[in-house]
Every structure is written in C-alpha cells, then in structure tokens.
Short mmCIF file of C-alpha atoms in Angstrom, two decimals:
data_model
loop_
_atom_site.label_atom_id
_atom_site.label_comp_id
_atom_site.label_asym_id
_atom_site.label_seq_id
_atom_site.Cartn_x
_atom_site.Cartn_y
_atom_site.Cartn_z
CA UNK A 1 -22.21 -41.84 -29.27
CA UNK A 2 -20.58 -45.15 -29.90
CA UNK A 3 -17.75 -45.83 -27.51
CA UNK A 4 -16.13 -48.31 -29.86
CA UNK A 5 -13.21 -45.91 -30.21
CA UNK A 6 -12.14 -47.15 -26.75
CA UNK A 7 -11.25 -50.39 -28.56
CA UNK A 8 -9.38 -48.55 -31.31
CA UNK A 9 -5.69 -47.75 -31.80
CA UNK A 10 -6.40 -44.34 -30.26
CA UNK A 11 -6.73 -46.00 -26.84
CA UNK A 12 -4.05 -48.70 -27.22
CA UNK A 13 -0.86 -48.71 -25.14
CA UNK A 14 1.21 -49.42 -28.26
CA UNK A 15 0.28 -45.94 -29.54
CA UNK A 16 2.34 -43.52 -27.42
CA UNK A 17 1.32 -40.35 -29.27
CA UNK A 18 -2.28 -40.01 -28.13
CA UNK A 19 -3.83 -40.14 -24.69
CA UNK A 20 -7.44 -38.99 -24.52
CA UNK A 21 -7.59 -35.38 -25.67
CA UNK A 22 -3.81 -35.04 -25.24
CA UNK A 23 -1.42 -35.70 -28.10
CA UNK A 24 -0.93 -35.32 -31.82
CA UNK A 25 -3.70 -35.65 -34.39
CA UNK A 26 -1.81 -38.64 -35.78
CA UNK A 27 -0.79 -41.68 -33.78
CA UNK A 28 1.98 -44.22 -34.20
CA UNK A 29 1.91 -47.96 -33.57
CA UNK A 30 5.20 -49.23 -32.13
CA UNK A 31 4.17 -52.82 -32.94
CA UNK A 32 3.26 -52.43 -36.60
CA UNK A 33 5.54 -49.40 -37.01
CA UNK A 34 3.01 -47.37 -38.97
CA UNK A 35 1.62 -43.89 -38.59
CA UNK A 36 -2.03 -44.02 -37.54
CA UNK A 37 -3.72 -41.35 -39.64
CA UNK A 38 -7.20 -42.13 -38.35
CA UNK A 39 -6.52 -43.99 -35.10
CA UNK A 40 -10.13 -44.05 -33.88
CA UNK A 41 -11.16 -46.21 -36.87
CA UNK A 42 -8.45 -48.88 -36.62
CA UNK A 43 -7.43 -51.70 -34.31
CA UNK A 44 -5.74 -55.13 -34.36
CA UNK A 45 -5.48 -58.37 -32.38
CA UNK A 46 -2.67 -56.96 -30.24
CA UNK A 47 -4.82 -54.13 -28.94
CA UNK A 48 -4.42 -53.40 -25.23
CA UNK A 49 -6.45 -50.64 -23.59
CA UNK A 50 -4.38 -48.04 -21.77
CA UNK A 51 -7.24 -46.45 -19.82
CA UNK A 52 -7.96 -49.40 -17.52
CA UNK A 53 -6.26 -51.36 -14.74
CA UNK A 54 -4.42 -54.45 -15.94
CA UNK A 55 -6.95 -57.19 -15.03
CA UNK A 56 -9.74 -55.41 -16.93
CA UNK A 57 -7.46 -54.55 -19.86
CA UNK A 58 -6.42 -58.20 -20.09
CA UNK A 59 -10.03 -59.35 -20.09
CA UNK A 60 -10.95 -56.83 -22.77
CA UNK A 61 -7.91 -57.84 -24.84
CA UNK A 62 -8.92 -61.51 -24.78
CA UNK A 63 -12.40 -60.87 -26.16
CA UNK A 64 -11.05 -58.27 -28.58
CA UNK A 65 -8.56 -60.81 -29.97
CA UNK A 66 -11.39 -63.27 -30.56
CA UNK A 67 -13.10 -60.69 -32.75
CA UNK A 68 -9.90 -59.42 -34.42
CA UNK A 69 -7.59 -62.47 -34.54
CA UNK A 70 -5.15 -60.93 -37.02
CA UNK A 71 -2.12 -59.55 -35.17
CA UNK A 72 0.05 -59.02 -38.25
CA UNK A 73 -1.51 -55.84 -39.66
CA UNK A 74 -3.61 -52.86 -38.60
CA UNK A 75 -7.33 -53.53 -39.21
CA UNK A 76 -10.40 -51.44 -39.88
CA UNK A 77 -12.40 -51.34 -36.63
CA UNK A 78 -15.76 -51.67 -38.35
CA UNK A 79 -15.05 -54.35 -40.98
CA UNK A 80 -12.12 -56.22 -39.39
CA UNK A 81 -10.35 -56.10 -42.76
CA UNK A 82 -6.88 -54.67 -43.37
CA UNK A 83 -6.84 -50.91 -42.84
CA UNK A 84 -6.53 -48.75 -45.93
CA UNK A 85 -2.96 -47.68 -46.69
CA UNK A 86 -2.41 -43.91 -46.89
CA UNK A 87 -5.95 -43.23 -45.58
CA UNK A 88 -5.97 -44.97 -42.19
CA UNK A 89 -2.28 -45.86 -41.89
CA UNK A 90 0.99 -44.79 -43.47
CA UNK A 91 4.55 -46.06 -43.49
CA UNK A 92 5.84 -42.52 -44.06
CA UNK A 93 7.36 -41.64 -40.69
CA UNK A 94 9.48 -38.66 -41.75
CA UNK A 95 7.04 -36.11 -40.33
CA UNK A 96 7.21 -37.71 -36.89
CA UNK A 97 10.82 -36.55 -36.60
CA UNK A 98 9.57 -32.96 -36.39
CA UNK A 99 7.96 -33.70 -33.02
CA UNK A 100 10.11 -34.68 -30.02
CA UNK A 101 7.70 -37.37 -28.82
CA UNK A 102 7.02 -38.62 -32.34
CA UNK A 103 10.74 -38.85 -32.99
CA UNK A 104 11.29 -41.02 -29.91
CA UNK A 105 8.21 -43.13 -30.62
CA UNK A 106 9.24 -44.03 -34.16
CA UNK A 107 12.63 -45.23 -32.91
CA UNK A 108 11.25 -47.05 -29.86
CA UNK A 109 12.96 -50.41 -29.58
CA UNK A 110 14.46 -49.88 -33.02
CA UNK A 111 17.81 -48.22 -32.59
CA UNK A 112 18.37 -48.90 -28.89
CA UNK A 113 16.86 -51.38 -26.48
CA UNK A 114 13.34 -50.57 -25.34
CA UNK A 115 14.45 -49.89 -21.77
CA UNK A 116 17.00 -47.38 -23.14
CA UNK A 117 14.19 -45.64 -25.05
CA UNK A 118 12.07 -45.59 -21.89
CA UNK A 119 14.96 -44.05 -19.99
CA UNK A 120 15.03 -41.18 -22.49
CA UNK A 121 11.25 -40.74 -22.42
CA UNK A 122 11.20 -40.40 -18.62
CA UNK A 123 13.72 -37.56 -18.53
CA UNK A 124 11.62 -34.81 -20.06
CA UNK A 125 9.13 -32.62 -18.29
CA UNK A 126 6.94 -32.65 -21.38
CA UNK A 127 3.66 -34.27 -20.28
CA UNK A 128 3.11 -35.77 -23.74
CA UNK A 129 6.48 -37.45 -23.42
CA UNK A 130 5.63 -38.67 -19.95
CA UNK A 131 2.32 -40.15 -21.16
CA UNK A 132 4.24 -41.93 -23.93
CA UNK A 133 6.85 -43.29 -21.51
CA UNK A 134 4.23 -44.48 -19.02
CA UNK A 135 2.09 -46.30 -21.58
CA UNK A 136 5.09 -47.96 -23.17
CA UNK A 137 6.34 -48.88 -19.70
CA UNK A 138 3.09 -50.73 -19.08
CA UNK A 139 3.43 -52.72 -22.29
CA UNK A 140 7.12 -53.33 -21.61
CA UNK A 141 6.64 -54.64 -18.05
CA UNK A 142 3.68 -56.76 -19.14
CA UNK A 143 5.63 -58.36 -21.95
CA UNK A 144 8.75 -58.88 -19.81
CA UNK A 145 6.74 -60.82 -17.26
CA UNK A 146 4.77 -62.74 -19.90
CA UNK A 147 8.05 -63.88 -21.41
CA UNK A 148 9.54 -64.74 -18.03
CA UNK A 149 12.06 -61.92 -18.35
CA UNK A 150 14.20 -60.25 -15.71
CA UNK A 151 12.74 -58.05 -13.01
CA UNK A 152 15.49 -55.42 -13.21
CA UNK A 153 13.70 -53.10 -15.60
CA UNK A 154 10.49 -53.21 -13.60
CA UNK A 155 12.41 -52.08 -10.53
CA UNK A 156 14.05 -49.27 -12.45
CA UNK A 157 10.74 -48.06 -13.83
CA UNK A 158 9.19 -48.25 -10.35
CA UNK A 159 11.99 -46.10 -8.99
CA UNK A 160 11.79 -43.54 -11.80
CA UNK A 161 8.06 -43.15 -11.24
CA UNK A 162 8.38 -42.86 -7.48
CA UNK A 163 10.78 -39.96 -7.89
CA UNK A 164 8.41 -37.96 -10.11
CA UNK A 165 5.12 -39.12 -8.63
CA UNK A 166 4.29 -35.90 -6.78
CA UNK A 167 5.29 -33.50 -9.56
CA UNK A 168 2.55 -31.39 -11.15
CA UNK A 169 2.28 -31.90 -14.93
CA UNK A 170 2.58 -28.68 -16.92
CA UNK A 171 0.55 -28.79 -20.12
CA UNK A 172 0.68 -26.19 -22.89
CA UNK A 173 -2.09 -25.35 -25.36
CA UNK A 174 -0.52 -27.32 -28.20
CA UNK A 175 -0.63 -30.53 -26.12
CA UNK A 176 -4.36 -30.88 -26.82
CA UNK A 177 -5.69 -32.38 -30.02
CA UNK A 178 -9.41 -31.61 -29.52
CA UNK A 179 -11.72 -29.77 -27.14
CA UNK A 180 -13.25 -31.72 -24.25
CA UNK A 181 -15.18 -30.99 -21.03
CA UNK A 182 -17.08 -27.79 -20.30
CA UNK A 183 -14.07 -25.47 -20.09
CA UNK A 184 -10.40 -25.38 -21.07
CA UNK A 185 -9.35 -25.15 -17.41
CA UNK A 186 -11.31 -28.27 -16.60
CA UNK A 187 -9.95 -30.10 -19.64
CA UNK A 188 -6.43 -29.24 -18.51
CA UNK A 189 -7.04 -30.44 -14.96
CA UNK A 190 -8.60 -33.69 -16.17
CA UNK A 191 -5.48 -34.23 -18.28
CA UNK A 192 -3.29 -33.62 -15.21
CA UNK A 193 -5.37 -36.04 -13.15
CA UNK A 194 -5.12 -38.63 -15.94
CA UNK A 195 -1.34 -38.30 -16.21
CA UNK A 196 -0.83 -38.66 -12.46
CA UNK A 197 -3.16 -41.68 -12.50
CA UNK A 198 -1.17 -43.15 -15.41
CA UNK A 199 1.89 -43.06 -13.11
CA UNK A 200 -0.05 -45.00 -10.49
CA UNK A 201 -1.31 -47.52 -13.05
CA UNK A 202 2.29 -48.47 -13.89
CA UNK A 203 3.06 -48.87 -10.17
CA UNK A 204 -0.06 -51.01 -9.82
CA UNK A 205 0.96 -53.16 -12.82
CA UNK A 206 4.46 -53.71 -11.41
CA UNK A 207 3.00 -54.59 -8.02
CA UNK A 208 0.66 -57.10 -9.63
CA UNK A 209 3.64 -58.95 -11.09
CA UNK A 210 5.74 -58.64 -7.92
CA UNK A 211 6.09 -60.70 -4.80
CA UNK A 212 6.53 -59.58 -1.19
CA UNK A 213 5.83 -56.10 0.11
CA UNK A 214 5.61 -54.53 -3.36
CA UNK A 215 2.47 -56.55 -3.93
CA UNK A 216 0.72 -54.30 -1.38
CA UNK A 217 0.68 -51.55 -4.01
CA UNK A 218 -1.53 -53.41 -6.46
CA UNK A 219 -4.59 -51.37 -5.48
CA UNK A 220 -2.82 -48.01 -5.26
CA UNK A 221 -4.69 -46.55 -8.26
CA UNK A 222 -8.04 -47.57 -6.77
CA UNK A 223 -7.13 -46.03 -3.40
CA UNK A 224 -6.04 -42.80 -5.10
CA UNK A 225 -9.24 -42.72 -7.17
CA UNK A 226 -11.36 -43.04 -4.03
CA UNK A 227 -9.45 -40.18 -2.44
CA UNK A 228 -9.95 -37.89 -5.45
CA UNK A 229 -13.37 -38.90 -6.73
CA UNK A 230 -14.11 -35.38 -7.98
CA UNK A 231 -11.09 -35.82 -10.30
CA UNK A 232 -9.22 -32.72 -9.13
CA UNK A 233 -5.47 -33.06 -9.62
CA UNK A 234 -4.59 -30.95 -6.58
CA UNK A 235 -6.52 -33.31 -4.32
CA UNK A 236 -4.91 -36.35 -5.95
CA UNK A 237 -1.42 -34.90 -5.48
CA UNK A 238 -2.19 -34.14 -1.82
CA UNK A 239 -3.13 -37.81 -1.33
CA UNK A 240 0.04 -38.92 -3.12
CA UNK A 241 2.24 -36.76 -0.86
CA UNK A 242 0.54 -37.72 2.39
CA UNK A 243 -0.32 -41.38 1.76
CA UNK A 244 0.85 -42.65 -1.63
CA UNK A 245 4.59 -41.95 -1.36
CA UNK A 246 4.93 -43.16 2.26
CA UNK A 247 3.10 -46.33 1.20
CA UNK A 248 5.54 -46.82 -1.68
CA UNK A 249 8.51 -46.16 0.59
CA UNK A 250 7.26 -48.76 2.99
CA UNK A 251 6.82 -51.30 0.19
CA UNK A 252 10.22 -50.57 -1.36
CA UNK A 253 12.63 -48.58 0.88
CA UNK A 254 15.57 -47.01 -0.93
CA UNK A 255 18.03 -49.27 0.92
CA UNK A 256 16.17 -52.35 -0.32
CA UNK A 257 16.11 -51.00 -3.88
CA UNK A 258 19.88 -50.40 -3.83
CA UNK A 259 20.45 -53.82 -2.31
CA UNK A 260 18.45 -55.45 -5.11
CA UNK A 261 20.07 -53.38 -7.84
CA UNK A 262 23.68 -53.72 -6.73
CA UNK A 263 24.40 -57.25 -7.99
CA UNK A 264 22.55 -56.47 -11.20
CA UNK A 265 24.58 -53.31 -11.79
CA UNK A 266 27.74 -55.38 -11.49
CA UNK A 267 26.67 -57.52 -14.45
CA UNK A 268 27.92 -55.92 -17.69
CA UNK A 269 25.24 -55.34 -20.27
CA UNK A 270 22.34 -55.41 -17.83
CA UNK A 271 20.52 -52.18 -17.01
CA UNK B 1 -19.38 -25.36 -24.83
CA UNK B 2 -19.23 -23.11 -21.76
CA UNK B 3 -22.92 -22.18 -21.42
CA UNK B 4 -24.97 -24.33 -19.07
CA UNK B 5 -27.08 -26.96 -20.82
CA UNK B 6 -30.82 -26.64 -20.11
CA UNK B 7 -33.28 -29.49 -20.54
CA UNK B 8 -36.14 -27.21 -21.62
CA UNK B 9 -34.42 -25.72 -24.62
CA UNK B 10 -31.16 -27.45 -25.45
CA UNK B 11 -30.76 -30.56 -27.63
CA UNK B 12 -28.50 -33.52 -27.05
CA UNK B 13 -26.47 -35.08 -29.85
CA UNK B 14 -25.41 -38.59 -30.72
CA UNK B 15 -22.77 -39.66 -33.22
CA UNK B 16 -23.70 -42.98 -34.80
CA UNK B 17 -23.67 -44.85 -38.11
CA UNK B 18 -25.17 -43.07 -41.11
CA UNK B 19 -28.09 -45.46 -41.62
CA UNK B 20 -29.71 -44.82 -38.22
CA UNK B 21 -29.17 -44.90 -34.48
CA UNK B 22 -28.24 -48.37 -33.27
CA UNK B 23 -30.83 -49.63 -30.82
CA UNK B 24 -30.36 -50.43 -27.15
CA UNK B 25 -30.89 -54.02 -25.97
CA UNK B 26 -33.80 -55.22 -23.87
CA UNK B 27 -32.80 -57.04 -20.69
CA UNK B 28 -29.10 -56.17 -20.95
CA UNK B 29 -26.89 -55.61 -17.90
CA UNK B 30 -27.82 -52.23 -16.42
CA UNK B 31 -24.39 -51.35 -15.06
CA UNK B 32 -23.64 -47.75 -16.02
CA UNK B 33 -19.88 -48.23 -15.53
CA UNK B 34 -19.88 -51.26 -17.85
CA UNK B 35 -21.74 -49.18 -20.45
CA UNK B 36 -19.60 -46.05 -20.29
CA UNK B 37 -16.31 -47.99 -20.27
CA UNK B 38 -17.49 -50.14 -23.17
CA UNK B 39 -16.23 -53.21 -21.32
CA UNK B 40 -18.03 -55.74 -23.51
CA UNK B 41 -16.53 -54.34 -26.69
CA UNK B 42 -17.83 -54.38 -30.24
CA UNK B 43 -21.43 -55.58 -30.59
CA UNK B 44 -22.08 -55.31 -26.85
CA UNK B 45 -25.60 -55.38 -25.41
CA UNK B 46 -26.58 -52.31 -23.40
CA UNK B 47 -29.86 -50.86 -22.15
CA UNK B 48 -28.47 -47.32 -22.61
CA UNK B 49 -27.62 -44.98 -25.46
CA UNK B 50 -25.11 -42.22 -24.82
CA UNK B 51 -25.65 -38.64 -25.94
CA UNK B 52 -23.68 -35.43 -25.49
CA UNK B 53 -24.34 -31.74 -25.00
CA UNK B 54 -21.62 -31.00 -27.53
CA UNK B 55 -22.24 -31.33 -31.26
CA UNK B 56 -18.49 -31.28 -31.80
CA UNK B 57 -18.05 -34.31 -29.56
CA UNK B 58 -20.87 -36.17 -31.30
CA UNK B 59 -19.24 -35.42 -34.66
CA UNK B 60 -15.99 -36.93 -33.42
CA UNK B 61 -17.79 -40.06 -32.25
CA UNK B 62 -19.65 -40.39 -35.55
CA UNK B 63 -16.30 -40.64 -37.38
CA UNK B 64 -16.06 -39.69 -41.05
CA UNK B 65 -18.61 -42.22 -42.28
CA UNK B 66 -21.25 -41.63 -39.59
CA UNK B 67 -23.92 -39.07 -38.83
CA UNK B 68 -24.89 -36.82 -35.92
CA UNK B 69 -28.45 -37.22 -34.60
CA UNK B 70 -30.31 -34.70 -32.46
CA UNK B 71 -32.73 -35.37 -29.62
CA UNK B 72 -34.56 -33.46 -26.86
CA UNK B 73 -34.46 -35.08 -23.43
CA UNK B 74 -37.63 -33.27 -22.33
CA UNK B 75 -39.55 -35.39 -24.89
CA UNK B 76 -38.13 -38.76 -23.86
CA UNK B 77 -40.53 -39.48 -21.00
CA UNK B 78 -43.56 -39.56 -23.32
CA UNK B 79 -41.80 -42.44 -25.15
CA UNK B 80 -41.06 -44.26 -21.89
CA UNK B 81 -37.36 -43.39 -21.94
CA UNK B 82 -35.67 -42.18 -18.76
CA UNK B 83 -33.15 -39.34 -18.85
CA UNK B 84 -29.98 -39.97 -16.81
CA UNK B 85 -28.49 -36.48 -16.86
CA UNK B 86 -24.83 -35.58 -16.57
CA UNK B 87 -25.55 -34.21 -13.10
CA UNK B 88 -27.14 -37.48 -12.02
CA UNK B 89 -24.22 -39.45 -13.46
CA UNK B 90 -21.79 -37.29 -11.48
CA UNK B 91 -23.68 -38.09 -8.29
CA UNK B 92 -23.66 -41.82 -9.05
CA UNK B 93 -20.03 -42.03 -10.21
CA UNK B 94 -18.26 -41.34 -6.93
CA UNK B 95 -16.10 -43.67 -4.85
CA UNK B 96 -17.34 -47.21 -5.47
CA UNK B 97 -20.36 -45.89 -7.38
CA UNK B 98 -24.01 -45.77 -6.37
CA UNK B 99 -27.25 -47.28 -7.69
CA UNK B 100 -26.84 -48.54 -11.26
CA UNK B 101 -23.26 -47.22 -11.17
CA UNK B 102 -22.17 -49.36 -8.21
CA UNK B 103 -18.98 -51.15 -9.25
CA UNK B 104 -16.22 -53.25 -7.73
CA UNK B 105 -13.34 -50.99 -8.84
CA UNK B 106 -13.11 -47.34 -7.71
CA UNK B 107 -10.54 -46.52 -10.39
CA UNK B 108 -12.88 -47.70 -13.13
CA UNK B 109 -15.72 -45.65 -11.59
CA UNK B 110 -13.43 -42.60 -11.72
CA UNK B 111 -12.53 -43.23 -15.36
CA UNK B 112 -16.23 -43.53 -16.23
CA UNK B 113 -16.81 -40.20 -14.48
CA UNK B 114 -13.93 -38.67 -16.43
CA UNK B 115 -15.50 -39.77 -19.71
CA UNK B 116 -18.89 -38.36 -18.68
CA UNK B 117 -17.23 -35.05 -17.91
CA UNK B 118 -15.01 -34.94 -20.99
CA UNK B 119 -17.82 -35.94 -23.33
CA UNK B 120 -20.56 -34.02 -21.48
CA UNK B 121 -22.51 -37.21 -21.54
CA UNK B 122 -26.15 -38.01 -20.77
CA UNK B 123 -27.82 -41.41 -21.06
CA UNK B 124 -31.10 -42.51 -22.61
CA UNK B 125 -32.24 -45.26 -20.26
CA UNK B 126 -34.46 -47.95 -21.82
CA UNK B 127 -34.61 -50.25 -18.79
CA UNK B 128 -38.33 -49.55 -18.26
CA UNK B 129 -39.29 -50.73 -21.75
CA UNK B 130 -41.17 -54.05 -21.76
CA UNK B 131 -39.88 -55.50 -25.03
CA UNK B 132 -37.17 -55.06 -27.64
CA UNK B 133 -39.83 -53.85 -30.07
CA UNK B 134 -40.78 -51.08 -27.62
CA UNK B 135 -37.14 -50.00 -27.44
CA UNK B 136 -36.78 -49.97 -31.23
CA UNK B 137 -39.92 -47.82 -31.60
CA UNK B 138 -38.75 -45.40 -28.86
CA UNK B 139 -35.31 -45.03 -30.45
CA UNK B 140 -36.96 -44.24 -33.80
CA UNK B 141 -39.16 -41.59 -32.16
CA UNK B 142 -36.65 -39.67 -30.06
CA UNK B 143 -33.76 -39.27 -32.49
CA UNK B 144 -34.06 -36.88 -35.43
#
C-alpha cells in the first residue's frame, strides 16, 4: 500500500467532507472551491494534513509545498500537473446542497464570515458536521494567528469545544464511505475516538498559539492518547471527564473567559 | 473481513502502481511510526513495505490506475524478509511506542496504531538485507 493518500486532498483540513472512513464519497475544497471527485489522487501547495498535531503538520506542509509549489489550482498527486476537470475535480456544486454538511461547506466563508459558518457547524449533533467544523476551525485559527489576527474567535472556539468535549458522538451507517478495520463495531468506535481526538487537536492548536495558563494545554492530545492507547472511545471519554475537563477549567476558568470576552462583546461587529 | 487472518493459509495484499511494486530503500530510517504516518511524503525512503489483510483496502490504495499484488508472509523469511505482523505492530504502538516504533509523540503513535487497525496492516521488513540489490530481488520474489 502506498500511503501517499495521506498527502492528498482526502486528508487535508481544507476538505471538510471527508475524515478517514467517515464522510461523503466526494470531497470539497474550501480554498479552491471545487468538488473533489477523486480526492485521494489530488493535492496542492496549500495542503495541510488534518490527522497530525500542528508542529508535524506544519513540517509536512513545508516539504509538500516544495514538491507542489502551485497553490492556485488543484493538482494531480502523481504528476504534479493540474488535476483533470470533471474527472478529478468539478465546479458543479449543486449536488452538495442535497447534503447538510456539503451545503454548509460550499458556502463556508462565502455568504457569511468564516466564524459565522463555524458557529453553525458546531451546533449540530451530526458527527460529520462536527468533523467539518473542527477541521475548519484548525485552519481558521492557524490562519488568524499567521495573519496576526484577533484572538477572540480562538477563545470562542475553545469554549464551544469545552462544552461538548465529553459528549459521545453518535454515528449512523450512512456516515461511512468505505469499510475499515476488522468489524463494523470497531470501525465505528475508531471513528468516535478520532472525532473526540479531533476536538482535542483544536484545543492543542489554540494552546500552542496562546500565552499564559492556556499554553499548558498544548500537549492535551498527547496526554489523552497515552491514556487511551488501545483507542477505545469509552476510555478516552473517561479520561476527558476525570482529567481533561478539569485541566481545561484550570487553564481557562469560566470567569476568566467572560472577563476576556466582555470588552470584545461590547465592540459592535466583533464576534 | 471478520475472519481471523492466518499466516499459514491467508495472503496479504498491496495496492501499488501498475508497473510493479515500488522497492524499499536500503539503509533508510527504521522508524515504524515515520513509515506508517508517511511523514517524509512523496518519494520518501523507507525500509518497509506495507501490506493488508483486506483486498478491498489494497484496491483502494492502488487507486484507479494501480494494481493489487498478492504475497504470502510465510514465504518471506526464505527471501530474508522479516514479517512484522499486525499483532506485533499493536504491541509496539502503545504509549510512546516500543522498539522500532519508539517515538517522541504519543498522539502520533496512536494515529499510527489507528491506521494499522483500520487498514489491517502488516509490514515487510527489509532492514536485514545487505544491499539495495538484495532488497530489489526480494521484492520481485515475494510479490505476485
């Protein structure tokens, strides 16, 4: 097996429609605004892996960009040339509107601000929608900090995630796009574990950019992984309830969050 | 996919390019986590080749233009190739990793373990081969 698909659009945080075996058979790139008809065969210079912690993703992205310098179009992973229209990519987005996550993805940052789109994505209990919101949150926070942007959105996202951190994801059969692992039960639990870990990855990313006590959460995904190294979601959730959430509360107590948000909420137009 | 894989009778599969299995690299970094996570990207050097118990998974990895190759792990030793089974990988990919899977980041170890489980992965290990030519010959022998 060639793992090069880990460097493809399938595994990029700008594609909110696919996450491992979870998602639609087609992807969507929120950067190039095209449907990814064969996402495991395409990539581009903006590629950012969603399966890894930020420092490793950044390192991979740097070497990937050296090999695929073109950031203006989607490329064929094998040849590095422009991907084939209609075969690998498509500008026809009408079909995406028939899927609730696809519909939100195609409008991401288009009709409303990106943070407004993220606010909608976080509200559902649909795990595909949550995956989409978490991956786009990572790209959003990363870009905000890279551009020297405000910290308000990062705090909001942190707070949203903290509130849902201990909830058990509920997948349905149609959430899966291919078979994986030795049984369906195991595939489902690995998907749950991955979704809960995706929550922690966003927290870890925010902590990496933060200063003060929040910074103590930078290794939270690693600590959670050590505590659930058999990748059982129940065990991971138990760790989150007993250790993870208290740790987050210590790093950012509700009173401190409200204190930080209050002056920002008084500014019209800021969220 | 639910029956238990047995080394004495069951094949392993590998999805690769249509013109033949790409060879492993002599003297490359033997980190199993680095290999499974594909951290060095396109054109990386690795002393391992990944295989799967599932033909369906291998077909997915081969993509439309590739091909699925078959191999029997019980025959690898006669070509000087070590078999790192899924069970062995599970034992190595825990916590901070053990042996060739020891790694500085427990989350990345866990993700590697997840991929092994999802893909029902085994490794052909060429680290005992003396030269690149030996590896190329062994690869040609074990994959059908």
